[in-house]
mmCIF file of C-alpha atoms in Angstrom:
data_model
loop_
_atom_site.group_PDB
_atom_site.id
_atom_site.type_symbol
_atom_site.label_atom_id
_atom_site.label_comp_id
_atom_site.label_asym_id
_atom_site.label_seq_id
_atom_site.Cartn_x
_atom_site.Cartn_y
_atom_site.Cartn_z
ATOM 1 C CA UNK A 1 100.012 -25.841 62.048
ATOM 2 C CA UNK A 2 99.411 -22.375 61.235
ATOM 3 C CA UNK A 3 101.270 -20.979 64.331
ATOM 4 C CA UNK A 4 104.037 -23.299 63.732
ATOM 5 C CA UNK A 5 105.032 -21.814 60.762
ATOM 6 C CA UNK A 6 104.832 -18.754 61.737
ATOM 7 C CA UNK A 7 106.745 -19.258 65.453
ATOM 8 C CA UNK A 8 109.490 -21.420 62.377
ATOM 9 C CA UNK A 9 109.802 -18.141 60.326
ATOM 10 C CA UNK A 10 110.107 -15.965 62.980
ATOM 11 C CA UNK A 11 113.324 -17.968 64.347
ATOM 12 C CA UNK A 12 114.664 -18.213 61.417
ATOM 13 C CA UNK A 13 114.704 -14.671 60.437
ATOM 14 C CA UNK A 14 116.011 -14.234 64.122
ATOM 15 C CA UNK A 15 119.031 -16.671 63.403
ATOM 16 C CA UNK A 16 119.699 -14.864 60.377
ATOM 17 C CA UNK A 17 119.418 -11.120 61.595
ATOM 18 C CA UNK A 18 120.452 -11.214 65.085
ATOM 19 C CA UNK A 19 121.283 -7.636 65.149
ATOM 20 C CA UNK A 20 117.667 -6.691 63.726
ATOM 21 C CA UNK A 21 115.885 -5.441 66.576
ATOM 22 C CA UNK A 22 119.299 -3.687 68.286
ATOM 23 C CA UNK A 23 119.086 -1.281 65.462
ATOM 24 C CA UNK A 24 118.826 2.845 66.866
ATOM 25 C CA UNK A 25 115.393 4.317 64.883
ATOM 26 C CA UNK A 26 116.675 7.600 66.428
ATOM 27 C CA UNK A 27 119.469 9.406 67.434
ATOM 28 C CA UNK A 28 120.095 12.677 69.878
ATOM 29 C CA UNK A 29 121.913 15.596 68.100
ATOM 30 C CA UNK A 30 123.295 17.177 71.641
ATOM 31 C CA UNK A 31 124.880 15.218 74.169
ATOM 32 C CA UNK A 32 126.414 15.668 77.169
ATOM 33 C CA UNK A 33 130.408 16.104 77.911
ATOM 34 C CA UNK A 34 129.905 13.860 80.995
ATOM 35 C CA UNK A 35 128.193 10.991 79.121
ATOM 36 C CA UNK A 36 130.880 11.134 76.828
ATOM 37 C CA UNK A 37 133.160 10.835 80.039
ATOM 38 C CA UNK A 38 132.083 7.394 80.941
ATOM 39 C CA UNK A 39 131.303 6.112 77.466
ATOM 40 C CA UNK A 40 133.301 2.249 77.549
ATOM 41 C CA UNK A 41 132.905 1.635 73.557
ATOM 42 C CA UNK A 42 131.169 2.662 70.579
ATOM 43 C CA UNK A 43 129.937 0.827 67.480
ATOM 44 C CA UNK A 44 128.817 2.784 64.108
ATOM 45 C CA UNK A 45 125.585 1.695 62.903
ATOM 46 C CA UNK A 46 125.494 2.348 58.763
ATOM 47 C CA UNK A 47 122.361 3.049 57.032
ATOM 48 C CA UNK A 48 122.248 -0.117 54.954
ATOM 49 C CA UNK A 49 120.761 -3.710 55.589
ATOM 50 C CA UNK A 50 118.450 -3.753 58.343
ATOM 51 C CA UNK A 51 119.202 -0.471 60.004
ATOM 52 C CA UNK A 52 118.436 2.824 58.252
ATOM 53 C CA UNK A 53 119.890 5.153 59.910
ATOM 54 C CA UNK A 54 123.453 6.382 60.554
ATOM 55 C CA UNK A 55 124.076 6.381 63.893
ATOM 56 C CA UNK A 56 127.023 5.856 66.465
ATOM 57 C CA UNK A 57 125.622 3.402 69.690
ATOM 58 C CA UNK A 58 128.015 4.660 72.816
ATOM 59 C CA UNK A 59 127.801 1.808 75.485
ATOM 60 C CA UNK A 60 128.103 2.772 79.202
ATOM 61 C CA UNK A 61 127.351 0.065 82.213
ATOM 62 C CA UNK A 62 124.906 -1.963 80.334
ATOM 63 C CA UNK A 63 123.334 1.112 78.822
ATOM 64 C CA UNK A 64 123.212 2.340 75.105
ATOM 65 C CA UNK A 65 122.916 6.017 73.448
ATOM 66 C CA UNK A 66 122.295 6.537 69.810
ATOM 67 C CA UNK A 67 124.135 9.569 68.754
ATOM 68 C CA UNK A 68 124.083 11.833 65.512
ATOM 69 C CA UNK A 69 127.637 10.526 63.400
ATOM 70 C CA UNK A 70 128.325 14.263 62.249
ATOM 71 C CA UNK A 71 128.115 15.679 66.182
ATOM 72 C CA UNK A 72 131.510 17.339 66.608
ATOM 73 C CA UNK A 73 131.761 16.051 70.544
ATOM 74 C CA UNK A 74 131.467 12.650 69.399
ATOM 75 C CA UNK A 75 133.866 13.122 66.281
ATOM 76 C CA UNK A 76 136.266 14.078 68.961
ATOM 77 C CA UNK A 77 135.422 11.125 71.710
ATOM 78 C CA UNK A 78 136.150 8.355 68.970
ATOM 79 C CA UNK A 79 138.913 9.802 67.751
ATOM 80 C CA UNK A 80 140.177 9.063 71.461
ATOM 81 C CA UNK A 81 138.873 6.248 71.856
ATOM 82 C CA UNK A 82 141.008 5.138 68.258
ATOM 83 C CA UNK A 83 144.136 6.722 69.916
ATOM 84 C CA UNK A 84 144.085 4.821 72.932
ATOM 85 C CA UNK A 85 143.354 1.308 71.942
ATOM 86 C CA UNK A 86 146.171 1.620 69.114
ATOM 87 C CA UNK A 87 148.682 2.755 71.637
ATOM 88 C CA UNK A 88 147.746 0.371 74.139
ATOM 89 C CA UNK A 89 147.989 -2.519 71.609
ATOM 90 C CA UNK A 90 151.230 -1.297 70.136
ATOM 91 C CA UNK A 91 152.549 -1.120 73.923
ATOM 92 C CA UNK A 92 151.736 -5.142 74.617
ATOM 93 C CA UNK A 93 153.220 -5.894 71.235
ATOM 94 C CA UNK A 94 156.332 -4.322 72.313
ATOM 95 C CA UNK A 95 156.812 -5.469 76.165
ATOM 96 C CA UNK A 96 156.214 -9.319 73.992
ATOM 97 C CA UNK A 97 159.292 -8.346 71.943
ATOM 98 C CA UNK A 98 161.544 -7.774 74.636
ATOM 99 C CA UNK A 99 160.154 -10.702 76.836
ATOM 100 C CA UNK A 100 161.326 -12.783 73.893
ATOM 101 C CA UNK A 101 164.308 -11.191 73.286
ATOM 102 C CA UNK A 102 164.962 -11.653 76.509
ATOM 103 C CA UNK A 103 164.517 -15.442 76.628
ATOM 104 C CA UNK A 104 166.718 -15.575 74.060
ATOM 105 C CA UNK A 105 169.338 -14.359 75.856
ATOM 106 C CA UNK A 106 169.219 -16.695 78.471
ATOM 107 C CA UNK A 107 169.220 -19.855 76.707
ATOM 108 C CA UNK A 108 172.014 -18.678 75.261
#
């Protein structure tokens, strides 16, 4: 009885927290240029809720790397990162324009 409400509680907190245990307790102040290289996305962990520290989590082939926020190199590597997923999404929004335009065209 005991151990079922304790196995109950612990699910439930799971359910409710799912990011609980995923949280970085440390981070590396150096890193190096050639794990920024292959780095495929980033999330930023904030220091409220669950987690308590500021952190940035770089993902690479199904590993992760908690990083210091402030380092310069990784300042730099998101700002990239930002760059490249605007352009690329601004770049599909605008081939879909002319595809439709185009349609348009022709029906007409």
């Amino acid at each position: 009885s005991y151990i079922c409400v304790v196995c109950f509680l612990l699910l439930l907190f799971l359910a409710l927290f799912p990011g609980a245990f995923n949280c970085c307790v440390k981070n590396s102040h150096e890193i190096p240029k050639g794990i920024l290289r292959r780095v495929e996305r980033f999330e930023i962990q904030k220091a409220d809720g669950l987690c308590h520290l500021e952190a940035v989590i770089l993902h690479m082939k199904g590993k992760k790397f908690c990083v210091n926020p402030w380092n310069r190199k990784v300042k730099k590597m998101m700002k990239k990162m930002k760059h490249k997923i605007h352009r690329s999404k601004s770049h599909v929004r605008k081939q879909r324009r002319t595809r439709i335009t185009k349609q348009k065209k022709q029906k007409q």
